XYZ file of C-alpha atoms in Angstrom:
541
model
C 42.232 80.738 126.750
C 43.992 83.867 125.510
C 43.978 84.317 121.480
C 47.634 85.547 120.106
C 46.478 89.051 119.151
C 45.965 89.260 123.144
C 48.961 87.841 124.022
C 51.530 90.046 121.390
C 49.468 92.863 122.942
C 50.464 91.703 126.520
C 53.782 91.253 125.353
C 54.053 94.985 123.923
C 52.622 96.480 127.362
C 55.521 94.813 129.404
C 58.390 95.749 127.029
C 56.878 99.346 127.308
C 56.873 99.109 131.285
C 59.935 98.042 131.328
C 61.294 100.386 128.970
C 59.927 103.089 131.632
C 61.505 101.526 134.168
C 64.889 102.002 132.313
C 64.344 105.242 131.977
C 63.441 106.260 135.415
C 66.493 103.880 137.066
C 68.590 106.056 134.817
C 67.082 109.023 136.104
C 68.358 107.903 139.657
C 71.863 107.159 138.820
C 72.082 110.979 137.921
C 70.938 111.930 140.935
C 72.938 109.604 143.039
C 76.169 110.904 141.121
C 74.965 114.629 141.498
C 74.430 113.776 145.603
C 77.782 112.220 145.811
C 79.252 115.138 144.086
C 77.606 117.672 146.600
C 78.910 115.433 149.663
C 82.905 115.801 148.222
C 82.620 118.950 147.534
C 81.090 119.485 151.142
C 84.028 118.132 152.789
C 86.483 119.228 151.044
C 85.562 122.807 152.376
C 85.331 121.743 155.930
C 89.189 121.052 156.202
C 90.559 124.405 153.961
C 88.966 126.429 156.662
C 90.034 125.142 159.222
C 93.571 125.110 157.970
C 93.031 128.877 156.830
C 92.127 129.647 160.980
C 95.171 127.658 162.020
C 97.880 129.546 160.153
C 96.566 132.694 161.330
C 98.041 134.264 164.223
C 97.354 132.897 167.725
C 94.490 134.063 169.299
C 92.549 133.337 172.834
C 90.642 130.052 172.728
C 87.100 130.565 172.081
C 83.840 128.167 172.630
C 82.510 126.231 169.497
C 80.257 128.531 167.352
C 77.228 127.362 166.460
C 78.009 127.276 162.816
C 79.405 123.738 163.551
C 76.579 122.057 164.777
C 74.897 123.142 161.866
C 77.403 121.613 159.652
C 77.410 118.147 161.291
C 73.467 118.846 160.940
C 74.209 119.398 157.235
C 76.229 116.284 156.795
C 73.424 114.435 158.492
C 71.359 115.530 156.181
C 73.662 114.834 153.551
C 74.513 110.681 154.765
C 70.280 110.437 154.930
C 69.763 111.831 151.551
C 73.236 109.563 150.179
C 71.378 106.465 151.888
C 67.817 106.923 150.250
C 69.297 107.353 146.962
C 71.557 104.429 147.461
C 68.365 102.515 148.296
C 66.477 104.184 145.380
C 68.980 103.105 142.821
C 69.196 99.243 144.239
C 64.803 99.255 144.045
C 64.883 100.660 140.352
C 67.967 98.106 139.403
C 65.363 95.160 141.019
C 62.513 96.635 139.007
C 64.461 96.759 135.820
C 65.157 93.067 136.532
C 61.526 92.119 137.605
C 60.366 93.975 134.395
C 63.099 91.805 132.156
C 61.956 88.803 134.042
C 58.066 89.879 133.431
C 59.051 90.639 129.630
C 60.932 87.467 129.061
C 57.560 85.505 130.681
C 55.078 87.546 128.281
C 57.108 87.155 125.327
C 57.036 83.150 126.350
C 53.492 82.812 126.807
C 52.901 84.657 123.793
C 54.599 82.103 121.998
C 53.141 78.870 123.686
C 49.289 80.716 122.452
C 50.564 80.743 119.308
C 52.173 77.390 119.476
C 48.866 75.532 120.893
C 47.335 77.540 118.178
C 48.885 75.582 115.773
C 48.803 72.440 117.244
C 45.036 72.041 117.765
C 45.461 73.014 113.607
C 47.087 69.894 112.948
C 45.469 67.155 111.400
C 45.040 63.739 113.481
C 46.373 62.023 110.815
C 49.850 64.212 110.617
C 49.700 64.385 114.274
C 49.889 60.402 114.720
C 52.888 60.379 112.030
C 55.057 62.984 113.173
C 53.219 65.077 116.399
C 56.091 64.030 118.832
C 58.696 66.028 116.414
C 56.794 69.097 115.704
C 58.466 72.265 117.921
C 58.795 75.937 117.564
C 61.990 77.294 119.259
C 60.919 80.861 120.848
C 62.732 83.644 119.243
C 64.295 85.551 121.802
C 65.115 88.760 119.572
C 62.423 91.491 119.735
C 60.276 92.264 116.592
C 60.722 95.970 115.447
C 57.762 98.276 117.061
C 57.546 100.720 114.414
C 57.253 100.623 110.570
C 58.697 103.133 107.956
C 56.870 103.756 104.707
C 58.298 106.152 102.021
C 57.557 107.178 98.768
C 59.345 109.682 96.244
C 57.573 110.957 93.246
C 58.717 112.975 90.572
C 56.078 115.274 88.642
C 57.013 113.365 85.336
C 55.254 110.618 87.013
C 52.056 112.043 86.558
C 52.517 114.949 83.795
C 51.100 114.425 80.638
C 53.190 114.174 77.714
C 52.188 117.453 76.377
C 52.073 119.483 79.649
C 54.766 121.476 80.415
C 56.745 119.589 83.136
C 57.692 122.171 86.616
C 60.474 119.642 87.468
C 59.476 119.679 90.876
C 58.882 115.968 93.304
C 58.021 115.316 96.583
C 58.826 113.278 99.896
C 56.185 111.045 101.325
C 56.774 109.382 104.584
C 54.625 107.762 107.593
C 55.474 106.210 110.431
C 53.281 103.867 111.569
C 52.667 101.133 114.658
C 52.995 97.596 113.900
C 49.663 97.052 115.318
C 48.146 100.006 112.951
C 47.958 103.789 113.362
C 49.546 106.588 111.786
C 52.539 108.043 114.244
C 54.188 110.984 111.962
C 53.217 112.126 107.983
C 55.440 114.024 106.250
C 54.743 115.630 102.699
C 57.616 117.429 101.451
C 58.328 119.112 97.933
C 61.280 118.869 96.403
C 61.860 122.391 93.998
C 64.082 122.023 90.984
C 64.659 118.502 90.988
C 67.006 116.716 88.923
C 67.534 113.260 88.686
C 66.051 109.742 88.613
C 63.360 107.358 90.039
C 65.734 106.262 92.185
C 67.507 109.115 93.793
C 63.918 110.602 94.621
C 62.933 106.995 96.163
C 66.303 107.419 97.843
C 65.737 110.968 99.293
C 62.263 110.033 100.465
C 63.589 106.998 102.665
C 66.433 108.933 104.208
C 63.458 111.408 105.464
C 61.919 108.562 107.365
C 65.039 107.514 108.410
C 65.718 110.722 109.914
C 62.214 111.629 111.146
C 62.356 108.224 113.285
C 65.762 108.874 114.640
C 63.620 112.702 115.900
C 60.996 110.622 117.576
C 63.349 108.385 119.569
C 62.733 105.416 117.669
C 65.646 102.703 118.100
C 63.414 99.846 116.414
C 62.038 99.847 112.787
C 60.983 97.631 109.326
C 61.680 99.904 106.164
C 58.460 98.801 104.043
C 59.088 99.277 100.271
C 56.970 98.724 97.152
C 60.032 99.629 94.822
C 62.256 96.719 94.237
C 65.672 98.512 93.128
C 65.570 100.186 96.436
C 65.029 97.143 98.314
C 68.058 95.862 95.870
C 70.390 98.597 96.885
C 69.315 98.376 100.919
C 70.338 95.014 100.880
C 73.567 94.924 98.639
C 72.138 92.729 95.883
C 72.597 95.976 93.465
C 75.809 98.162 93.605
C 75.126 102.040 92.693
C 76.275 102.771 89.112
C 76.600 106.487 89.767
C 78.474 108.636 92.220
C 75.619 110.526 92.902
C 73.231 107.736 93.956
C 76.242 106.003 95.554
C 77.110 109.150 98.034
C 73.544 108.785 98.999
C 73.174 105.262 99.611
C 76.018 105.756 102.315
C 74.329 107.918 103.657
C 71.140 105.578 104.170
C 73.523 103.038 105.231
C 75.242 105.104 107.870
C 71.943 106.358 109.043
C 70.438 102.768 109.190
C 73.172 101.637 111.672
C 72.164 104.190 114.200
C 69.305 101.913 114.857
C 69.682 98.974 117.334
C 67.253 96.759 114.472
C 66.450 97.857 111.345
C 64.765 95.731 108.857
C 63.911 95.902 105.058
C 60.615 94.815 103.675
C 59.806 94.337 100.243
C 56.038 94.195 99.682
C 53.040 94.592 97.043
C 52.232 97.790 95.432
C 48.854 98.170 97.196
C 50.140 97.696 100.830
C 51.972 101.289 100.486
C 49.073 102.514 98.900
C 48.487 105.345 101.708
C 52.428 106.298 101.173
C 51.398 106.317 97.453
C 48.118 108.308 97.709
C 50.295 111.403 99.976
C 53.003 111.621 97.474
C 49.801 111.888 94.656
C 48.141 114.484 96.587
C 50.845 115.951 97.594
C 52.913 116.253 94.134
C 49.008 117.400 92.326
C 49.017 120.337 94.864
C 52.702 121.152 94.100
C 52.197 121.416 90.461
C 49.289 123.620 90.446
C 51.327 126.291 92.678
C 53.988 125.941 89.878
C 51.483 126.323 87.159
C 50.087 129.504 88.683
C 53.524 131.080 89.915
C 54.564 130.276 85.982
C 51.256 131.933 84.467
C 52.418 134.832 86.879
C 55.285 135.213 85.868
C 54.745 135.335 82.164
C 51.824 138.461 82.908
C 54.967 140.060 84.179
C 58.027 141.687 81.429
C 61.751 143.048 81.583
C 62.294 146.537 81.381
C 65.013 147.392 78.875
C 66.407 150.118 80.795
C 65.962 148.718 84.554
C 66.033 145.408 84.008
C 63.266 144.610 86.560
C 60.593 142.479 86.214
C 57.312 144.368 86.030
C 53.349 143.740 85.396
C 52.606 144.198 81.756
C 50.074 146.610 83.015
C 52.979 148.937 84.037
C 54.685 148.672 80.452
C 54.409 151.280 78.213
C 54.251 150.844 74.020
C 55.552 153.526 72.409
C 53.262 154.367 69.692
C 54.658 154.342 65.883
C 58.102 151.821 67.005
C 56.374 149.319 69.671
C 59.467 149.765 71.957
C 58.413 149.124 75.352
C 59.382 150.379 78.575
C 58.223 150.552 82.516
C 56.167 153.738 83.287
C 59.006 154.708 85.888
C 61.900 154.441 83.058
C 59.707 156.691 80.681
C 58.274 158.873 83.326
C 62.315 160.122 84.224
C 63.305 160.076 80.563
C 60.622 162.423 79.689
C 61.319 164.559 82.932
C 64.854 164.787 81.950
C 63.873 165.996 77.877
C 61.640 168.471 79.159
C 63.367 169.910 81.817
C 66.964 170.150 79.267
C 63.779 172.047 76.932
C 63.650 169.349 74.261
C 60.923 167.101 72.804
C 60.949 163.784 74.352
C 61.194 160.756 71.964
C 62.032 156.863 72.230
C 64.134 156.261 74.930
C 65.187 153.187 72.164
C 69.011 154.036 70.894
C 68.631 155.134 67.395
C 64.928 155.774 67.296
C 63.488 158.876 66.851
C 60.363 158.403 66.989
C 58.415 161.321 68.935
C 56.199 160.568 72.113
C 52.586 161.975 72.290
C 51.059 163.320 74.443
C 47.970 161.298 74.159
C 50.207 158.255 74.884
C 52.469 159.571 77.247
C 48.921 160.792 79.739
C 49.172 156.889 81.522
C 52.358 157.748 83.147
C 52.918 161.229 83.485
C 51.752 163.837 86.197
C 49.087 166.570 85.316
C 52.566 168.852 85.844
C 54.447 166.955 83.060
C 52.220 166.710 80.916
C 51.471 170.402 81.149
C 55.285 171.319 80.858
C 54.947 168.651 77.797
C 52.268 170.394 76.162
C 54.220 173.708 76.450
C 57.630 172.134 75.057
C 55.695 170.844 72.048
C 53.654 174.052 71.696
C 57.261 175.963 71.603
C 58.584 172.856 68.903
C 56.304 173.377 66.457
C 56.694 177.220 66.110
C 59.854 178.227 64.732
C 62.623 180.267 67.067
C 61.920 183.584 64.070
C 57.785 182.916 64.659
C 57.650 182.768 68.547
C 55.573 185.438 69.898
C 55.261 185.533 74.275
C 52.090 187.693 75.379
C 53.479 190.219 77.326
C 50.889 190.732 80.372
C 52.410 188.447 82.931
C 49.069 187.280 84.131
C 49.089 185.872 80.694
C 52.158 184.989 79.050
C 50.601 182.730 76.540
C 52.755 181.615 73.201
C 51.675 182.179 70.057
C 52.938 182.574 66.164
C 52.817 185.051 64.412
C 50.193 183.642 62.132
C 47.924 183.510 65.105
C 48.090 186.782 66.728
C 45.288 188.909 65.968
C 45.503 192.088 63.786
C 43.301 194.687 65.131
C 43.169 196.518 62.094
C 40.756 193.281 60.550
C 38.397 194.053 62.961
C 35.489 196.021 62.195
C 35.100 198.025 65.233
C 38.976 199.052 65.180
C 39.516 202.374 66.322
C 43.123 202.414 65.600
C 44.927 204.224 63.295
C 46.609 203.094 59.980
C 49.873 204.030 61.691
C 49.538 201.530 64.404
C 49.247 198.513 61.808
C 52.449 197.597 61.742
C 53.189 196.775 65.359
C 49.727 196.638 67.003
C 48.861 193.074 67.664
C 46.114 191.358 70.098
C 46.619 188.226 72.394
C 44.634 185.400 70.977
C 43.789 184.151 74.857
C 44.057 187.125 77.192
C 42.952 189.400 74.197
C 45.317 192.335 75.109
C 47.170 194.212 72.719
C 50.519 194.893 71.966
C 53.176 196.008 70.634
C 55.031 193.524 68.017
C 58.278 195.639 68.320
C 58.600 196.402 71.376
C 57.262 193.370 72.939
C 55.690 195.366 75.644
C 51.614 196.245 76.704
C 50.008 198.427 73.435
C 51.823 202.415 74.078
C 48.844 203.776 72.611
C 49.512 207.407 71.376
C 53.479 207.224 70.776
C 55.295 205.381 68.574
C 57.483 202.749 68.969
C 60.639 205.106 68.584
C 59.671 207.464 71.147
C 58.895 204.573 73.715
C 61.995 203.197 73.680
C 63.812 206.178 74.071
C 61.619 207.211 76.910
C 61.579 203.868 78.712
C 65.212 201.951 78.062
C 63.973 199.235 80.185
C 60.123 199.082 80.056
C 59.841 196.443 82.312
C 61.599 196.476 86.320
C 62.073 192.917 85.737
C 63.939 193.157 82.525
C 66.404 195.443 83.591
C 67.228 192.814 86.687
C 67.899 190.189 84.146
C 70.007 192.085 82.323
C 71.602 193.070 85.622
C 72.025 189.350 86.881
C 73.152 188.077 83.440
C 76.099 190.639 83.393
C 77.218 189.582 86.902
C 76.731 185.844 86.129
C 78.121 185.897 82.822
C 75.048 184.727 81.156
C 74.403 184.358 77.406
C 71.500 185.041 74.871
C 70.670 183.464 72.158
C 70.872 185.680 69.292
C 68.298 183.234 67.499
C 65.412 182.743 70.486
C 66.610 185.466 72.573
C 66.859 182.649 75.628
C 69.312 183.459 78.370
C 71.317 180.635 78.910
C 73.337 179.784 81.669
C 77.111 178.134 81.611
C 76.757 174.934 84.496
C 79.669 172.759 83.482
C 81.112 171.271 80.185
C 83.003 173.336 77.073
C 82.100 176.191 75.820
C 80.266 174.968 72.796
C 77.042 175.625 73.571
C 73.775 174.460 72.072
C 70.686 175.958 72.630
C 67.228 174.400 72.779
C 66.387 176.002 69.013
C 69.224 174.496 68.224
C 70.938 177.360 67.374
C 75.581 176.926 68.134
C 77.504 179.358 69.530
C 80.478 180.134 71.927
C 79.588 181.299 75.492
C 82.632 183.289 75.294
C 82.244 185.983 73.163
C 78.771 184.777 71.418
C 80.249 183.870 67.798
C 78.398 181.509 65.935
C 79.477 177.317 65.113
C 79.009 176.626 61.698
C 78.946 173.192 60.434
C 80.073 172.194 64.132
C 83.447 174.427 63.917
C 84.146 177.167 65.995
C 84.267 180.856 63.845
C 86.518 182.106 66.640
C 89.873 182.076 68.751
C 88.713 181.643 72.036
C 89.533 178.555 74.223
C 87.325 175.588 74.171
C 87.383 175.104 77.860
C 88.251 175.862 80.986
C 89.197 173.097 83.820
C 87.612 174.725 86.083
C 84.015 173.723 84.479
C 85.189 170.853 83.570
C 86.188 169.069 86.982
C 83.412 170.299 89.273
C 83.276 169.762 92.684
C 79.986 168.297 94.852
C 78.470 171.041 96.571
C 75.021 171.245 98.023
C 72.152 173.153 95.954
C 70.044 174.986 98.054
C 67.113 173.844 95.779
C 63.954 172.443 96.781
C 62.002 169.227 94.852
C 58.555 168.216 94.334
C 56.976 165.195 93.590
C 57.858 165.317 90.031
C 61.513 165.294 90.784
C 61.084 169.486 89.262
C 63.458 172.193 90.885
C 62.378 175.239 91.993
């Protein structure tokens, strides 16, 4: 005799058969409703062209084409193909019924095994009392196929008390046969979660809700270890929130798309594999939280940009601590050197000067070159500045530092030359202090000038272009300076005020002279494009 396992197993093969029977008699309908279609549609053509031929104008009568025997051929065609669809639909509607009738027979054997089953269990003694009055009636609803497990898990759940909680939780669903065997797993996180127990436990079941509904499943038991859900699914608690309320409607809703749909309310350690994916699942989660947090703190606002950089990109400025990206201080320092001033603290209010020692982990070899130069020229003053003339040299010194020829013991220059002779402390050339030109050995400085106005070609063109250009000099540094945009206040990099106008000194940040303070056409400037070339450093040439 057949044991009940075999027989529910039986049972299950038929009602799949004849669900696949169902399917394929449905499949035949649409095909005998396309066929059907084709056949109208067929005829209805037939008679508008014939009607289109007789209203034209008379014509001799001609012999049937042969189009029209291929038409009746067509309809022939059409009538066979009508008939063996007809015939197909009628076998698949007897199929669906023998499969019914073979169901309804499995599902009624199944339940006499189980019913002699428990018979031969009785006791003689019970079965002498009341044996003529013990029965079974066979349940003729189907038992769900399929069975939903969920789980949702907050990471307080498993956070210690002095760990840092990521508020983050995560879905865990399977779908699984009633006779065993896992169908679908889903492990889902949940970032920047807020709520309760319940809403996650909530969210978690409407996923395996959902995920059934994907597979086609019409048929399912909702098995829950968490009582207040099983509460809620069944009315016995009311939501106390709007929140959790919205989303038990939505459950609800969801739930009646099923034709069955039962709730289960079992022990803890029969949704122990649910359990055990929303653990592993929620332990993986965290640690990727963890480590994008411990990222993110190695990483720090610029105060000028505002973006998020490595710490290894921030600089520290040394003597205030301010700190700033390397790209913020790279085009601050750019900007200070090229305007020929010292760079200092980007930091409003803090002067505090940048090294060049410090600055070497973000500037270019070319900066810090020009930045070497622009402190070199700082620290002598505008009166103390001394250029070497040869322009294969053009080193700057002080006067301090210029060598004296006269000191040296193998000098074979007069006493008369003493005043003005001096020696390049790089290039070692001499020359003259007054003139500022290559040593004019055997006339003096006097007779030089007078002789040679403009000693140098390329002076006399600057003088040339500064005339036509309207260029300035500084009376103090001797710098020609150059009018872009703005008043005519001018400030030049010694520091030294003046008006571009007619060259009359500011004092105490007033004007010494009569002449306008501006003119509108430097102030409003229109765009136009600078026929200028730029290198990597952003520099101009």
């Amino acid at each position: 005799m057949m044991t009940g396992g075999d027989d529910l197993a039986a049972l299950h093969e038929q009602v799949a058969l004849a669900s696949s029977a169902a399917i394929s008699a449905s499949d035949l309908d649409l095909a005998f409703q396309l066929q059907v279609a084709e056949a109208i549609q067929a005829s209805l053509r037939l008679p508008n062209a014939a009607a289109s031929s007789s209203s034209s104008q008379a014509a001799p009568v001609l012999p049937v084409p042969e189009s029209s025997s291929d038409a009746a051929y067509a309809f022939a065609v059409q009538a066979a193909d009508l008939a063996r669809a007809e015939q197909d639909r009628r076998d698949a509607e007897a199929c669906r019924a023998a499969q019914a009738r073979a169901a309804a027979s499995a599902r009624i054997a199944a339940h006499d095994a189980l019913f002699a089953r428990d018979l031969a269990a009785i006791p003689e003694e019970q079965w002498a009392h009341d044996g003529d009055y013990f029965e079974r009636p066979v349940d003729s609803s189907p038992r769900p196929l399929f069975r939903v497990f969920s789980k949702g898990m907050p990471s307080r759940d498993v956070v210690g008390p002095r760990d840092r909680d990521p508020s983050i939780a995560v879905l865990a669903v399977a779908v699984c046969r009633m006779q065993g065997g896992v169908v679908l797993r889903i492990q889902k996180p949940v970032e920047r979660f807020v709520g309760g127990h319940m809403i996650v436990e909530v969210m978690a079941l409407m996923e395996g809700l959902d995920a059934a509904l994907g597979l086609g499943i019409r048929s399912v038991t909702v098995v829950t270890g968490y009582r207040p859900l099983y509460n809620h699914m069944l009315g016995i608690w009311r939501p106390s929130g709007k929140k959790l309320a919205d989303m038990m409607n939505q459950v609800l809703s969801v739930r009646r798309k099923f034709d069955q749909c039962e709730v289960s309310l079992v022990e803890p350690n029969q949704v122990s594999y649910v359990v055990k994916l929303a653990t592993d699942s929620l332990t993986v989660q965290i640690a990727k939280a963890l480590a994008a947090s411990v990222s993110k703190e190695k990483r720090e606002s610029c105060a000028i940009c505002l973006e998020d950089t490595d710490i290894t990109k921030i600089h520290v400025v040394e003597g205030c601590t301010h700190r700033f990206c390397f790209s913020c201080m790279k085009e601050h320092v750019k900007v200070k050197l090229l305007n020929g001033t010292l760079p200092a603290c980007p930091q409003e209010g803090c002067t505090t000067k940048l090294s060049v020692e410090g600055s070497r982990v973000f500037l270019s070899p070319r900066l810090l070159e020009i930045m070497v130069q622009r402190m070199r020229e700082g620290q002598i003053p505008p009166s103390q500045k001394i250029y070497c003339p040869y322009p294969k040299c053009s080193a700057l010194m002080s006067l301090g530092e210029v060598i004296h020829p006269m000191q040296e013991s193998s000098s074979r220059y007069t006493a008369a030359d003493a005043a003005t002779l001096r020696k390049c402390v790089k290039c070692r050339g001499s020359f003259c202090l007054s003139c500022k030109v290559p040593w004019h050995d055997g006339m003096s400085c006097y007779e030089y000038k007078m002789r040679y106005p403009h000693a140098r070609p390329e002076d006399a063109k600057l003088q040339n272009l500064a005339r036509q250009r309207l260029w300035r000099q500084c009376v103090k540094c001797k710098h020609m300076i150059e009018l872009a945009e703005g008043c005519y206040h001018m400030i030049c990099v010694c520091g030294y005020e003046f008006c571009y106008t007619c060259g009359k000194e500011w004092k105490n940040k007033k004007a010494s002279c009569s002449c306008p303070l501006w003119d509108e056409r430097n102030i409003i400037r229109e765009e136009d494009d600078d026929d200028y070339e730029e290198d990597d450093d952003g520099l101009y040439y």
